[in-house]
Amino acid sequence: MKKVFVLGSINVDYVMAAPRMPQEGETMHGDGFFINGGGKGANQAVAAARYGAPTYMIACVGSDAFGAKMVEDLRGYGVDPRFIRTVADEVTGAAQITVIGGNNRILLYSGANYRLEKEDVDRALATAEAGDVLIAQNEIRREMTEYGLRAAYERGLVTVFNPAPARDLPASLLRYVRVLVLNEIEAAQAAGTDDVAAAMNELRGRGAGSVVVTLGKSGSRAADGGEVRDFSAIRVQAVDTTAAGDTFIGVLGGGLAEGQALFGCIPAATVASGLAVTRKGAQCSVPARAETEQYMREHGMPVPARP
Ligand code: RIB
């Protein structure tokens, strides 16, 4: 089986549930608080590893106590941390998350995530081979994301890019992206249109090989080759949507590493993402493959064969 490399962020998530956002100058009580491992990159790595892919995280953490804890947590989820570097005199990336009615608002501090260098990418990709998967997002310095996608693409890796948080998506970047996965807001911002079909065409026209737009409760739409397909979401009671998209992307990457076609990866990614929404937190909400498959069997969905 091929490997999955995740180039991206590791954050400590400080999560508070609240009935509403406080106003300026106001102090109010929250409904609950906990700390857990997060970061779009790390969450995606956990999802790929829990789906069964040999998964390597390429990232930096700070020399604070949280850095070591985040690395150990990732190891516990099955992610290989050998390409995670600890940066002296820097804090581990942090996310302040407020959950209101199951939906989240996130404020980030990049910390060590912005200290990742080309050498970190090179060290990891030296162990990669054609057909491996590289997943990247927008929580490290843009030049590092661009460098990683290009280096991986030129080595024959299947490059998966999740441009979150949203930024511009020029042709000079998208030409190195085999699978672009983004939500409808990111798609609209990048393509300059609210029309999902038009946005997908625009982004493919700029060079992205295939495009998947996630649509929350409405599922997702994917364009691959000459075909476009819609996928329904599963019905769940949302407790916390944090890392739902990350779970989708990590499982998708795991499926691609098994050699599945893009459309074949999406049902399991959808189910895993839906299950993550029923649980609090980021990494701690990601289901194992067995849970995803059990749901698929119970609901009459075909289960992808394991390699
Ligand atoms: O996608 C969810 C993640 O976004 C959180 O875990 C947080 O750390 C931010 O990176």
PDB file of C-alpha atoms and ligand atoms in Angstrom:
ATOM      1  CA  MET A   1       0.000   0.000   0.000  1.00  0.00           C
ATOM      2  CA  LYS A   2       1.133   3.539  -0.744  1.00  0.00           C
ATOM      3  CA  LYS A   3       1.901   6.078   1.971  1.00  0.00           C
ATOM      4  CA  VAL A   4       0.132   9.296   2.927  1.00  0.00           C
ATOM      5  CA  PHE A   5       2.236  12.363   3.774  1.00  0.00           C
ATOM      6  CA  VAL A   6       0.443  15.259   5.418  1.00  0.00           C
ATOM      7  CA  LEU A   7       2.227  18.597   5.151  1.00  0.00           C
ATOM      8  CA  GLY A   8       0.667  21.091   7.496  1.00  0.00           C
ATOM      9  CA  SER A   9      -0.301  22.373  10.888  1.00  0.00           C
ATOM     10  CA  ILE A  10      -0.431  20.993  14.380  1.00  0.00           C
ATOM     11  CA  ASN A  11      -2.482  23.067  16.833  1.00  0.00           C
ATOM     12  CA  VAL A  12      -3.581  22.799  20.411  1.00  0.00           C
ATOM     13  CA  ASP A  13      -7.345  23.411  20.337  1.00  0.00           C
ATOM     14  CA  TYR A  14      -8.771  25.327  23.312  1.00  0.00           C
ATOM     15  CA  VAL A  15     -12.468  24.643  22.977  1.00  0.00           C
ATOM     16  CA  MET A  16     -15.255  26.450  24.815  1.00  0.00           C
ATOM     17  CA  ALA A  17     -18.956  25.836  24.270  1.00  0.00           C
ATOM     18  CA  ALA A  18     -21.113  28.935  24.629  1.00  0.00           C
ATOM     19  CA  PRO A  19     -24.744  29.958  24.153  1.00  0.00           C
ATOM     20  CA  ARG A  20     -23.583  32.903  22.000  1.00  0.00           C
ATOM     21  CA  MET A  21     -20.473  35.035  21.320  1.00  0.00           C
ATOM     22  CA  PRO A  22     -19.830  37.676  23.989  1.00  0.00           C
ATOM     23  CA  GLN A  23     -20.082  41.271  22.862  1.00  0.00           C
ATOM     24  CA  GLU A  24     -17.156  43.690  23.058  1.00  0.00           C
ATOM     25  CA  GLY A  25     -16.448  44.507  26.729  1.00  0.00           C
ATOM     26  CA  GLU A  26     -18.768  41.730  27.947  1.00  0.00           C
ATOM     27  CA  THR A  27     -17.779  38.794  30.192  1.00  0.00           C
ATOM     28  CA  MET A  28     -20.045  35.762  30.157  1.00  0.00           C
ATOM     29  CA  HIS A  29     -20.007  32.127  31.265  1.00  0.00           C
ATOM     30  CA  GLY A  30     -19.307  29.325  28.816  1.00  0.00           C
ATOM     31  CA  ASP A  31     -21.038  25.923  28.919  1.00  0.00           C
ATOM     32  CA  GLY A  32     -17.943  23.711  28.928  1.00  0.00           C
ATOM     33  CA  PHE A  33     -14.219  23.682  28.177  1.00  0.00           C
ATOM     34  CA  PHE A  34     -11.605  21.176  27.047  1.00  0.00           C
ATOM     35  CA  ILE A  35      -8.215  21.023  25.311  1.00  0.00           C
ATOM     36  CA  ASN A  36      -7.451  18.549  22.529  1.00  0.00           C
ATOM     37  CA  GLY A  37      -5.180  18.008  19.555  1.00  0.00           C
ATOM     38  CA  GLY A  38      -6.113  19.909  16.404  1.00  0.00           C
ATOM     39  CA  GLY A  39      -4.724  21.680  13.359  1.00  0.00           C
ATOM     40  CA  LYS A  40      -6.126  20.934   9.929  1.00  0.00           C
ATOM     41  CA  GLY A  41      -2.987  19.052   8.937  1.00  0.00           C
ATOM     42  CA  ALA A  42      -2.789  16.933  12.074  1.00  0.00           C
ATOM     43  CA  ASN A  43      -6.529  16.185  11.995  1.00  0.00           C
ATOM     44  CA  GLN A  44      -6.244  15.001   8.392  1.00  0.00           C
ATOM     45  CA  ALA A  45      -3.262  12.845   9.309  1.00  0.00           C
ATOM     46  CA  VAL A  46      -5.242  11.249  12.143  1.00  0.00           C
ATOM     47  CA  ALA A  47      -8.130  10.541   9.770  1.00  0.00           C
ATOM     48  CA  ALA A  48      -5.839   8.918   7.188  1.00  0.00           C
ATOM     49  CA  ALA A  49      -4.063   6.833   9.846  1.00  0.00           C
ATOM     50  CA  ARG A  50      -7.311   5.753  11.516  1.00  0.00           C
ATOM     51  CA  TYR A  51      -8.525   4.707   8.066  1.00  0.00           C
ATOM     52  CA  GLY A  52      -5.501   2.412   7.899  1.00  0.00           C
ATOM     53  CA  ALA A  53      -3.030   4.317   5.692  1.00  0.00           C
ATOM     54  CA  PRO A  54       0.670   4.413   6.653  1.00  0.00           C
ATOM     55  CA  THR A  55       0.684   8.127   7.466  1.00  0.00           C
ATOM     56  CA  TYR A  56       3.560  10.574   8.011  1.00  0.00           C
ATOM     57  CA  MET A  57       3.124  14.102   9.372  1.00  0.00           C
ATOM     58  CA  ILE A  58       5.481  16.818   8.081  1.00  0.00           C
ATOM     59  CA  ALA A  59       5.191  19.662  10.591  1.00  0.00           C
ATOM     60  CA  CYS A  60       6.732  21.680  13.425  1.00  0.00           C
ATOM     61  CA  VAL A  61       5.747  21.997  17.062  1.00  0.00           C
ATOM     62  CA  GLY A  62       7.025  24.374  19.716  1.00  0.00           C
ATOM     63  CA  SER A  63       9.393  23.555  22.560  1.00  0.00           C
ATOM     64  CA  ASP A  64       6.591  24.074  25.090  1.00  0.00           C
ATOM     65  CA  ALA A  65       4.970  21.162  26.936  1.00  0.00           C
ATOM     66  CA  PHE A  66       2.129  21.028  24.388  1.00  0.00           C
ATOM     67  CA  GLY A  67       4.513  20.280  21.512  1.00  0.00           C
ATOM     68  CA  ALA A  68       5.635  16.971  23.009  1.00  0.00           C
ATOM     69  CA  LYS A  69       2.041  16.119  23.980  1.00  0.00           C
ATOM     70  CA  MET A  70       0.767  16.746  20.427  1.00  0.00           C
ATOM     71  CA  VAL A  71       3.467  14.479  18.989  1.00  0.00           C
ATOM     72  CA  GLU A  72       2.630  11.703  21.457  1.00  0.00           C
ATOM     73  CA  ASP A  73      -1.080  12.050  20.736  1.00  0.00           C
ATOM     74  CA  LEU A  74      -0.418  11.707  16.999  1.00  0.00           C
ATOM     75  CA  ARG A  75       1.714   8.644  17.597  1.00  0.00           C
ATOM     76  CA  GLY A  76      -1.142   7.195  19.640  1.00  0.00           C
ATOM     77  CA  TYR A  77      -3.521   7.666  16.701  1.00  0.00           C
ATOM     78  CA  GLY A  78      -1.126   5.782  14.445  1.00  0.00           C
ATOM     79  CA  VAL A  79       0.571   8.741  12.723  1.00  0.00           C
ATOM     80  CA  ASP A  80       4.330   8.394  12.215  1.00  0.00           C
ATOM     81  CA  PRO A  81       5.903  11.545  13.737  1.00  0.00           C
ATOM     82  CA  ARG A  82       9.477  11.147  12.442  1.00  0.00           C
ATOM     83  CA  PHE A  83       9.170  14.238  10.205  1.00  0.00           C
ATOM     84  CA  ILE A  84       7.857  16.506  12.967  1.00  0.00           C
ATOM     85  CA  ARG A  85      10.532  18.984  14.115  1.00  0.00           C
ATOM     86  CA  THR A  86      10.543  20.708  17.492  1.00  0.00           C
ATOM     87  CA  VAL A  87      11.414  24.417  17.213  1.00  0.00           C
ATOM     88  CA  ALA A  88      13.268  26.066  20.109  1.00  0.00           C
ATOM     89  CA  ASP A  89      11.862  29.314  21.556  1.00  0.00           C
ATOM     90  CA  GLU A  90       8.525  29.001  19.804  1.00  0.00           C
ATOM     91  CA  VAL A  91       5.060  27.983  20.952  1.00  0.00           C
ATOM     92  CA  THR A  92       3.025  25.202  19.407  1.00  0.00           C
ATOM     93  CA  GLY A  93       0.280  26.450  17.084  1.00  0.00           C
ATOM     94  CA  ALA A  94      -2.960  27.264  18.885  1.00  0.00           C
ATOM     95  CA  ALA A  95      -6.638  27.504  18.007  1.00  0.00           C
ATOM     96  CA  GLN A  96      -9.238  29.194  20.168  1.00  0.00           C
ATOM     97  CA  ILE A  97     -12.525  27.522  19.247  1.00  0.00           C
ATOM     98  CA  THR A  98     -15.976  28.636  20.339  1.00  0.00           C
ATOM     99  CA  VAL A  99     -18.735  26.102  19.711  1.00  0.00           C
ATOM    100  CA  ILE A 100     -22.243  27.534  19.533  1.00  0.00           C
ATOM    101  CA  GLY A 101     -25.117  25.181  18.741  1.00  0.00           C
ATOM    102  CA  GLY A 102     -22.773  22.577  17.253  1.00  0.00           C
ATOM    103  CA  ASN A 103     -21.057  25.060  14.906  1.00  0.00           C
ATOM    104  CA  ASN A 104     -17.628  26.539  15.509  1.00  0.00           C
ATOM    105  CA  ARG A 105     -15.751  29.830  15.221  1.00  0.00           C
ATOM    106  CA  ILE A 106     -11.955  29.509  15.156  1.00  0.00           C
ATOM    107  CA  LEU A 107      -9.157  31.990  15.861  1.00  0.00           C
ATOM    108  CA  LEU A 108      -5.637  30.721  15.032  1.00  0.00           C
ATOM    109  CA  TYR A 109      -2.116  31.523  16.170  1.00  0.00           C
ATOM    110  CA  SER A 110       0.416  29.872  13.859  1.00  0.00           C
ATOM    111  CA  GLY A 111       3.384  29.623  16.280  1.00  0.00           C
ATOM    112  CA  ALA A 112       5.753  26.830  15.211  1.00  0.00           C
ATOM    113  CA  ASN A 113       3.637  26.036  12.143  1.00  0.00           C
ATOM    114  CA  TYR A 114       5.211  29.035  10.401  1.00  0.00           C
ATOM    115  CA  ARG A 115       8.731  27.750  11.115  1.00  0.00           C
ATOM    116  CA  LEU A 116       8.508  24.791   8.735  1.00  0.00           C
ATOM    117  CA  GLU A 117      11.265  24.990   6.096  1.00  0.00           C
ATOM    118  CA  LYS A 118      11.966  23.474   2.676  1.00  0.00           C
ATOM    119  CA  GLU A 119      14.490  21.126   4.306  1.00  0.00           C
ATOM    120  CA  ASP A 120      11.696  19.594   6.401  1.00  0.00           C
ATOM    121  CA  VAL A 121       9.718  18.905   3.235  1.00  0.00           C
ATOM    122  CA  ASP A 122      12.758  17.552   1.374  1.00  0.00           C
ATOM    123  CA  ARG A 123      13.682  15.190   4.219  1.00  0.00           C
ATOM    124  CA  ALA A 124      10.232  13.622   4.149  1.00  0.00           C
ATOM    125  CA  LEU A 125       9.772  13.505   0.376  1.00  0.00           C
ATOM    126  CA  ALA A 126      13.145  11.789  -0.024  1.00  0.00           C
ATOM    127  CA  THR A 127      11.373   8.710   1.389  1.00  0.00           C
ATOM    128  CA  ALA A 128       8.325   9.026  -0.904  1.00  0.00           C
ATOM    129  CA  GLU A 129       7.644   7.146  -4.106  1.00  0.00           C
ATOM    130  CA  ALA A 130       5.377   7.697  -7.087  1.00  0.00           C
ATOM    131  CA  GLY A 131       1.763   6.943  -6.220  1.00  0.00           C
ATOM    132  CA  ASP A 132       2.091   8.030  -2.588  1.00  0.00           C
ATOM    133  CA  VAL A 133      -0.306  10.783  -1.522  1.00  0.00           C
ATOM    134  CA  LEU A 134       0.599  14.239  -0.226  1.00  0.00           C
ATOM    135  CA  ILE A 135      -2.116  16.292   1.502  1.00  0.00           C
ATOM    136  CA  ALA A 136      -1.601  20.023   2.181  1.00  0.00           C
ATOM    137  CA  GLN A 137      -3.712  22.902   3.558  1.00  0.00           C
ATOM    138  CA  ASN A 138      -3.252  26.651   4.208  1.00  0.00           C
ATOM    139  CA  GLU A 139      -2.138  26.729   7.855  1.00  0.00           C
ATOM    140  CA  ILE A 140       1.608  26.855   7.188  1.00  0.00           C
ATOM    141  CA  ARG A 141       3.459  29.571   5.223  1.00  0.00           C
ATOM    142  CA  ARG A 142       2.066  29.751   1.708  1.00  0.00           C
ATOM    143  CA  GLU A 143       5.504  29.371   0.141  1.00  0.00           C
ATOM    144  CA  MET A 144       5.968  26.067   2.003  1.00  0.00           C
ATOM    145  CA  THR A 145       2.604  24.758   0.818  1.00  0.00           C
ATOM    146  CA  GLU A 146       3.471  25.710  -2.755  1.00  0.00           C
ATOM    147  CA  TYR A 147       6.926  24.174  -2.450  1.00  0.00           C
ATOM    148  CA  GLY A 148       5.544  20.923  -1.033  1.00  0.00           C
ATOM    149  CA  LEU A 149       2.803  20.553  -3.630  1.00  0.00           C
ATOM    150  CA  ARG A 150       5.175  21.191  -6.497  1.00  0.00           C
ATOM    151  CA  ALA A 151       7.934  18.913  -5.162  1.00  0.00           C
ATOM    152  CA  ALA A 152       5.443  16.113  -4.510  1.00  0.00           C
ATOM    153  CA  TYR A 153       3.747  16.523  -7.907  1.00  0.00           C
ATOM    154  CA  GLU A 154       7.068  16.397  -9.730  1.00  0.00           C
ATOM    155  CA  ARG A 155       7.934  13.173  -7.871  1.00  0.00           C
ATOM    156  CA  GLY A 156       4.704  11.574  -9.083  1.00  0.00           C
ATOM    157  CA  LEU A 157       2.765  11.781  -5.811  1.00  0.00           C
ATOM    158  CA  VAL A 158      -1.000  12.266  -5.833  1.00  0.00           C
ATOM    159  CA  THR A 159      -1.295  15.805  -4.483  1.00  0.00           C
ATOM    160  CA  VAL A 160      -4.437  16.679  -2.505  1.00  0.00           C
ATOM    161  CA  PHE A 161      -4.861  20.341  -1.582  1.00  0.00           C
ATOM    162  CA  ASN A 162      -7.374  21.707   0.915  1.00  0.00           C
ATOM    163  CA  PRO A 163      -7.101  25.506   0.649  1.00  0.00           C
ATOM    164  CA  ALA A 164      -8.325  26.279   4.169  1.00  0.00           C
ATOM    165  CA  PRO A 165      -8.309  28.915   5.523  1.00  0.00           C
ATOM    166  CA  ALA A 166      -9.281  30.383   2.142  1.00  0.00           C
ATOM    167  CA  ARG A 167      -6.716  32.230   0.033  1.00  0.00           C
ATOM    168  CA  ASP A 168      -6.365  32.973  -3.655  1.00  0.00           C
ATOM    169  CA  LEU A 169      -5.857  29.960  -5.907  1.00  0.00           C
ATOM    170  CA  PRO A 170      -3.778  30.976  -8.935  1.00  0.00           C
ATOM    171  CA  ALA A 171      -3.049  28.705 -11.893  1.00  0.00           C
ATOM    172  CA  SER A 172       0.631  28.681 -10.884  1.00  0.00           C
ATOM    173  CA  LEU A 173      -0.397  26.714  -7.768  1.00  0.00           C
ATOM    174  CA  LEU A 174      -3.341  24.665  -9.056  1.00  0.00           C
ATOM    175  CA  ARG A 175      -1.282  23.100 -11.847  1.00  0.00           C
ATOM    176  CA  TYR A 176       0.438  21.021  -9.133  1.00  0.00           C
ATOM    177  CA  VAL A 177      -2.824  19.866  -7.543  1.00  0.00           C
ATOM    178  CA  ARG A 178      -4.291  16.509  -8.572  1.00  0.00           C
ATOM    179  CA  VAL A 179      -7.310  16.707  -6.245  1.00  0.00           C
ATOM    180  CA  LEU A 180      -8.588  20.021  -4.879  1.00  0.00           C
ATOM    181  CA  VAL A 181     -10.955  19.641  -1.891  1.00  0.00           C
ATOM    182  CA  LEU A 182     -12.649  22.744  -0.522  1.00  0.00           C
ATOM    183  CA  ASN A 183     -15.943  23.838   0.976  1.00  0.00           C
ATOM    184  CA  GLU A 184     -18.496  25.950  -0.846  1.00  0.00           C
ATOM    185  CA  ILE A 185     -17.367  29.191   0.844  1.00  0.00           C
ATOM    186  CA  GLU A 186     -13.741  28.606  -0.116  1.00  0.00           C
ATOM    187  CA  ALA A 187     -14.803  27.668  -3.654  1.00  0.00           C
ATOM    188  CA  ALA A 188     -16.883  30.828  -4.021  1.00  0.00           C
ATOM    189  CA  GLN A 189     -14.082  33.050  -2.711  1.00  0.00           C
ATOM    190  CA  ALA A 190     -11.439  31.454  -4.916  1.00  0.00           C
ATOM    191  CA  ALA A 191     -13.529  31.312  -8.095  1.00  0.00           C
ATOM    192  CA  GLY A 192     -15.495  34.540  -7.637  1.00  0.00           C
ATOM    193  CA  THR A 193     -18.903  32.893  -8.024  1.00  0.00           C
ATOM    194  CA  ASP A 194     -21.500  31.349  -5.673  1.00  0.00           C
ATOM    195  CA  ASP A 195     -22.490  28.848  -8.329  1.00  0.00           C
ATOM    196  CA  VAL A 196     -20.808  25.560  -7.341  1.00  0.00           C
ATOM    197  CA  ALA A 197     -20.739  24.108 -10.860  1.00  0.00           C
ATOM    198  CA  ALA A 198     -19.273  27.310 -12.300  1.00  0.00           C
ATOM    199  CA  ALA A 199     -16.693  27.487  -9.485  1.00  0.00           C
ATOM    200  CA  MET A 200     -15.599  23.903 -10.128  1.00  0.00           C
ATOM    201  CA  ASN A 201     -15.208  24.603 -13.846  1.00  0.00           C
ATOM    202  CA  GLU A 202     -13.245  27.749 -13.117  1.00  0.00           C
ATOM    203  CA  LEU A 203     -10.846  25.970 -10.720  1.00  0.00           C
ATOM    204  CA  ARG A 204     -10.340  23.067 -13.104  1.00  0.00           C
ATOM    205  CA  GLY A 205      -9.727  25.586 -15.848  1.00  0.00           C
ATOM    206  CA  ARG A 206      -6.885  26.991 -13.741  1.00  0.00           C
ATOM    207  CA  GLY A 207      -5.255  23.571 -13.626  1.00  0.00           C
ATOM    208  CA  ALA A 208      -6.699  21.547 -10.710  1.00  0.00           C
ATOM    209  CA  GLY A 209      -7.012  17.940 -11.897  1.00  0.00           C
ATOM    210  CA  SER A 210     -10.176  16.963 -10.020  1.00  0.00           C
ATOM    211  CA  VAL A 211     -12.302  19.082  -7.684  1.00  0.00           C
ATOM    212  CA  VAL A 212     -14.438  18.093  -4.700  1.00  0.00           C
ATOM    213  CA  VAL A 213     -16.655  20.732  -3.086  1.00  0.00           C
ATOM    214  CA  THR A 214     -18.022  19.805   0.337  1.00  0.00           C
ATOM    215  CA  LEU A 215     -21.496  21.176   1.031  1.00  0.00           C
ATOM    216  CA  GLY A 216     -22.081  20.450   4.738  1.00  0.00           C
ATOM    217  CA  LYS A 217     -25.486  18.834   5.320  1.00  0.00           C
ATOM    218  CA  SER A 218     -26.015  18.686   1.551  1.00  0.00           C
ATOM    219  CA  GLY A 219     -23.064  16.313   1.007  1.00  0.00           C
ATOM    220  CA  SER A 220     -20.540  17.018  -1.724  1.00  0.00           C
ATOM    221  CA  ARG A 221     -20.092  17.380  -5.464  1.00  0.00           C
ATOM    222  CA  ALA A 222     -17.058  15.933  -7.246  1.00  0.00           C
ATOM    223  CA  ALA A 223     -15.697  16.421 -10.763  1.00  0.00           C
ATOM    224  CA  ASP A 224     -13.216  13.835 -12.009  1.00  0.00           C
ATOM    225  CA  GLY A 225     -12.291  13.231 -15.642  1.00  0.00           C
ATOM    226  CA  GLY A 226     -15.340  14.172 -17.684  1.00  0.00           C
ATOM    227  CA  GLU A 227     -17.833  13.220 -14.976  1.00  0.00           C
ATOM    228  CA  VAL A 228     -19.538  15.134 -12.162  1.00  0.00           C
ATOM    229  CA  ARG A 229     -21.294  13.311  -9.300  1.00  0.00           C
ATOM    230  CA  ASP A 230     -23.254  14.389  -6.231  1.00  0.00           C
ATOM    231  CA  PHE A 231     -22.900  12.536  -2.918  1.00  0.00           C
ATOM    232  CA  SER A 232     -25.431  12.808  -0.077  1.00  0.00           C
ATOM    233  CA  ALA A 233     -24.338  13.456   3.496  1.00  0.00           C
ATOM    234  CA  ILE A 234     -25.434  11.039   6.218  1.00  0.00           C
ATOM    235  CA  ARG A 235     -28.101  12.243   8.665  1.00  0.00           C
ATOM    236  CA  VAL A 236     -26.695  12.875  12.120  1.00  0.00           C
ATOM    237  CA  GLN A 237     -27.342  14.981  15.170  1.00  0.00           C
ATOM    238  CA  ALA A 238     -24.520  17.563  15.041  1.00  0.00           C
ATOM    239  CA  VAL A 239     -22.664  18.007  18.323  1.00  0.00           C
ATOM    240  CA  ASP A 240     -19.505  19.701  17.028  1.00  0.00           C
ATOM    241  CA  THR A 241     -18.562  20.205  13.377  1.00  0.00           C
ATOM    242  CA  THR A 242     -14.860  20.807  14.151  1.00  0.00           C
ATOM    243  CA  ALA A 243     -12.629  18.610  11.944  1.00  0.00           C
ATOM    244  CA  ALA A 244     -15.531  17.241   9.893  1.00  0.00           C
ATOM    245  CA  GLY A 245     -13.899  18.497   6.691  1.00  0.00           C
ATOM    246  CA  ASP A 246     -10.496  17.289   7.868  1.00  0.00           C
ATOM    247  CA  THR A 247     -11.878  13.814   8.480  1.00  0.00           C
ATOM    248  CA  PHE A 248     -13.361  13.782   4.967  1.00  0.00           C
ATOM    249  CA  ILE A 249     -10.012  14.758   3.446  1.00  0.00           C
ATOM    250  CA  GLY A 250      -7.889  12.354   5.504  1.00  0.00           C
ATOM    251  CA  VAL A 251     -10.107   9.380   4.651  1.00  0.00           C
ATOM    252  CA  LEU A 252     -10.180  10.449   1.002  1.00  0.00           C
ATOM    253  CA  GLY A 253      -6.361  10.516   1.045  1.00  0.00           C
ATOM    254  CA  GLY A 254      -6.312   7.059   2.629  1.00  0.00           C
ATOM    255  CA  GLY A 255      -8.597   5.722  -0.086  1.00  0.00           C
ATOM    256  CA  LEU A 256      -6.437   7.233  -2.841  1.00  0.00           C
ATOM    257  CA  ALA A 257      -3.356   5.613  -1.266  1.00  0.00           C
ATOM    258  CA  GLU A 258      -5.137   2.260  -1.584  1.00  0.00           C
ATOM    259  CA  GLY A 259      -5.530   2.914  -5.297  1.00  0.00           C
ATOM    260  CA  GLN A 260      -9.270   3.622  -5.182  1.00  0.00           C
ATOM    261  CA  ALA A 261     -10.698   5.972  -7.816  1.00  0.00           C
ATOM    262  CA  LEU A 262     -11.755   9.389  -6.516  1.00  0.00           C
ATOM    263  CA  PHE A 263     -15.503   8.698  -6.682  1.00  0.00           C
ATOM    264  CA  GLY A 264     -14.935   5.389  -4.860  1.00  0.00           C
ATOM    265  CA  CYS A 265     -13.230   7.150  -1.936  1.00  0.00           C
ATOM    266  CA  ILE A 266     -16.032   9.627  -1.276  1.00  0.00           C
ATOM    267  CA  PRO A 267     -18.712   7.437   0.404  1.00  0.00           C
ATOM    268  CA  ALA A 268     -16.366   6.331   3.222  1.00  0.00           C
ATOM    269  CA  ALA A 269     -15.022   9.885   3.562  1.00  0.00           C
ATOM    270  CA  THR A 270     -18.604  11.148   3.851  1.00  0.00           C
ATOM    271  CA  VAL A 271     -19.581   8.610   6.494  1.00  0.00           C
ATOM    272  CA  ALA A 272     -16.408   9.173   8.574  1.00  0.00           C
ATOM    273  CA  SER A 273     -16.964  12.923   8.404  1.00  0.00           C
ATOM    274  CA  GLY A 274     -20.593  12.522   9.477  1.00  0.00           C
ATOM    275  CA  LEU A 275     -19.600  10.354  12.434  1.00  0.00           C
ATOM    276  CA  ALA A 276     -16.992  12.945  13.495  1.00  0.00           C
ATOM    277  CA  VAL A 277     -19.745  15.564  13.718  1.00  0.00           C
ATOM    278  CA  THR A 278     -21.542  13.499  16.369  1.00  0.00           C
ATOM    279  CA  ARG A 279     -18.573  13.865  18.752  1.00  0.00           C
ATOM    280  CA  LYS A 280     -16.881  16.775  20.457  1.00  0.00           C
ATOM    281  CA  GLY A 281     -13.412  17.927  19.442  1.00  0.00           C
ATOM    282  CA  ALA A 282     -11.026  17.544  16.529  1.00  0.00           C
ATOM    283  CA  GLN A 283      -8.637  14.577  16.542  1.00  0.00           C
ATOM    284  CA  CYS A 284     -10.585  12.863  19.328  1.00  0.00           C
ATOM    285  CA  SER A 285     -13.722  12.903  17.123  1.00  0.00           C
ATOM    286  CA  VAL A 286     -12.224  11.020  14.143  1.00  0.00           C
ATOM    287  CA  PRO A 287     -13.677   7.494  13.785  1.00  0.00           C
ATOM    288  CA  ALA A 288     -11.665   4.350  13.137  1.00  0.00           C
ATOM    289  CA  ARG A 289     -12.188   2.600   9.801  1.00  0.00           C
ATOM    290  CA  ALA A 290     -14.104  -0.222  11.492  1.00  0.00           C
ATOM    291  CA  GLU A 291     -16.714   2.260  12.761  1.00  0.00           C
ATOM    292  CA  THR A 292     -17.088   3.801   9.310  1.00  0.00           C
ATOM    293  CA  GLU A 293     -17.460   0.391   7.701  1.00  0.00           C
ATOM    294  CA  GLN A 294     -19.960  -0.746  10.316  1.00  0.00           C
ATOM    295  CA  TYR A 295     -22.140   2.282   9.547  1.00  0.00           C
ATOM    296  CA  MET A 296     -21.856   1.584   5.821  1.00  0.00           C
ATOM    297  CA  ARG A 297     -22.904  -2.049   6.267  1.00  0.00           C
ATOM    298  CA  GLU A 298     -25.813  -1.139   8.541  1.00  0.00           C
ATOM    299  CA  HIS A 299     -27.057   1.348   5.951  1.00  0.00           C
ATOM    300  CA  GLY A 300     -26.674  -0.917   2.919  1.00  0.00           C
ATOM    301  CA  MET A 301     -23.709   0.966   1.459  1.00  0.00           C
ATOM    302  CA  PRO A 302     -20.999  -0.981  -0.383  1.00  0.00           C
ATOM    303  CA  VAL A 303     -17.812  -1.136   1.704  1.00  0.00           C
ATOM    304  CA  PRO A 304     -14.543  -0.575  -0.208  1.00  0.00           C
ATOM    305  CA  ALA A 305     -12.366  -3.697  -0.253  1.00  0.00           C
ATOM    306  CA  ARG A 306      -9.293  -3.455   1.963  1.00  0.00           C
ATOM    307  CA  PRO A 307      -5.953  -3.882   0.164  1.00  0.00           C
TER     308      PRO A 307
HETATM  309  O1  RIB B   1     -10.449  22.207  10.864  1.00  0.00           O
HETATM  310  C1  RIB B   1     -10.481  22.283  12.260  1.00  0.00           C
HETATM  311  C2  RIB B   1      -9.158  22.785  12.781  1.00  0.00           C
HETATM  312  O2  RIB B   1      -8.970  24.112  12.349  1.00  0.00           O
HETATM  313  C3  RIB B   1      -9.049  22.842  14.280  1.00  0.00           C
HETATM  314  O3  RIB B   1      -8.577  21.645  14.831  1.00  0.00           O
HETATM  315  C4  RIB B   1      -8.145  24.027  14.515  1.00  0.00           C
HETATM  316  O4  RIB B   1      -6.923  23.712  15.089  1.00  0.00           O
HETATM  317  C5  RIB B   1      -7.983  24.704  13.159  1.00  0.00           C
HETATM  318  O5  RIB B   1      -6.780  24.410  12.584  1.00  0.00           O
END
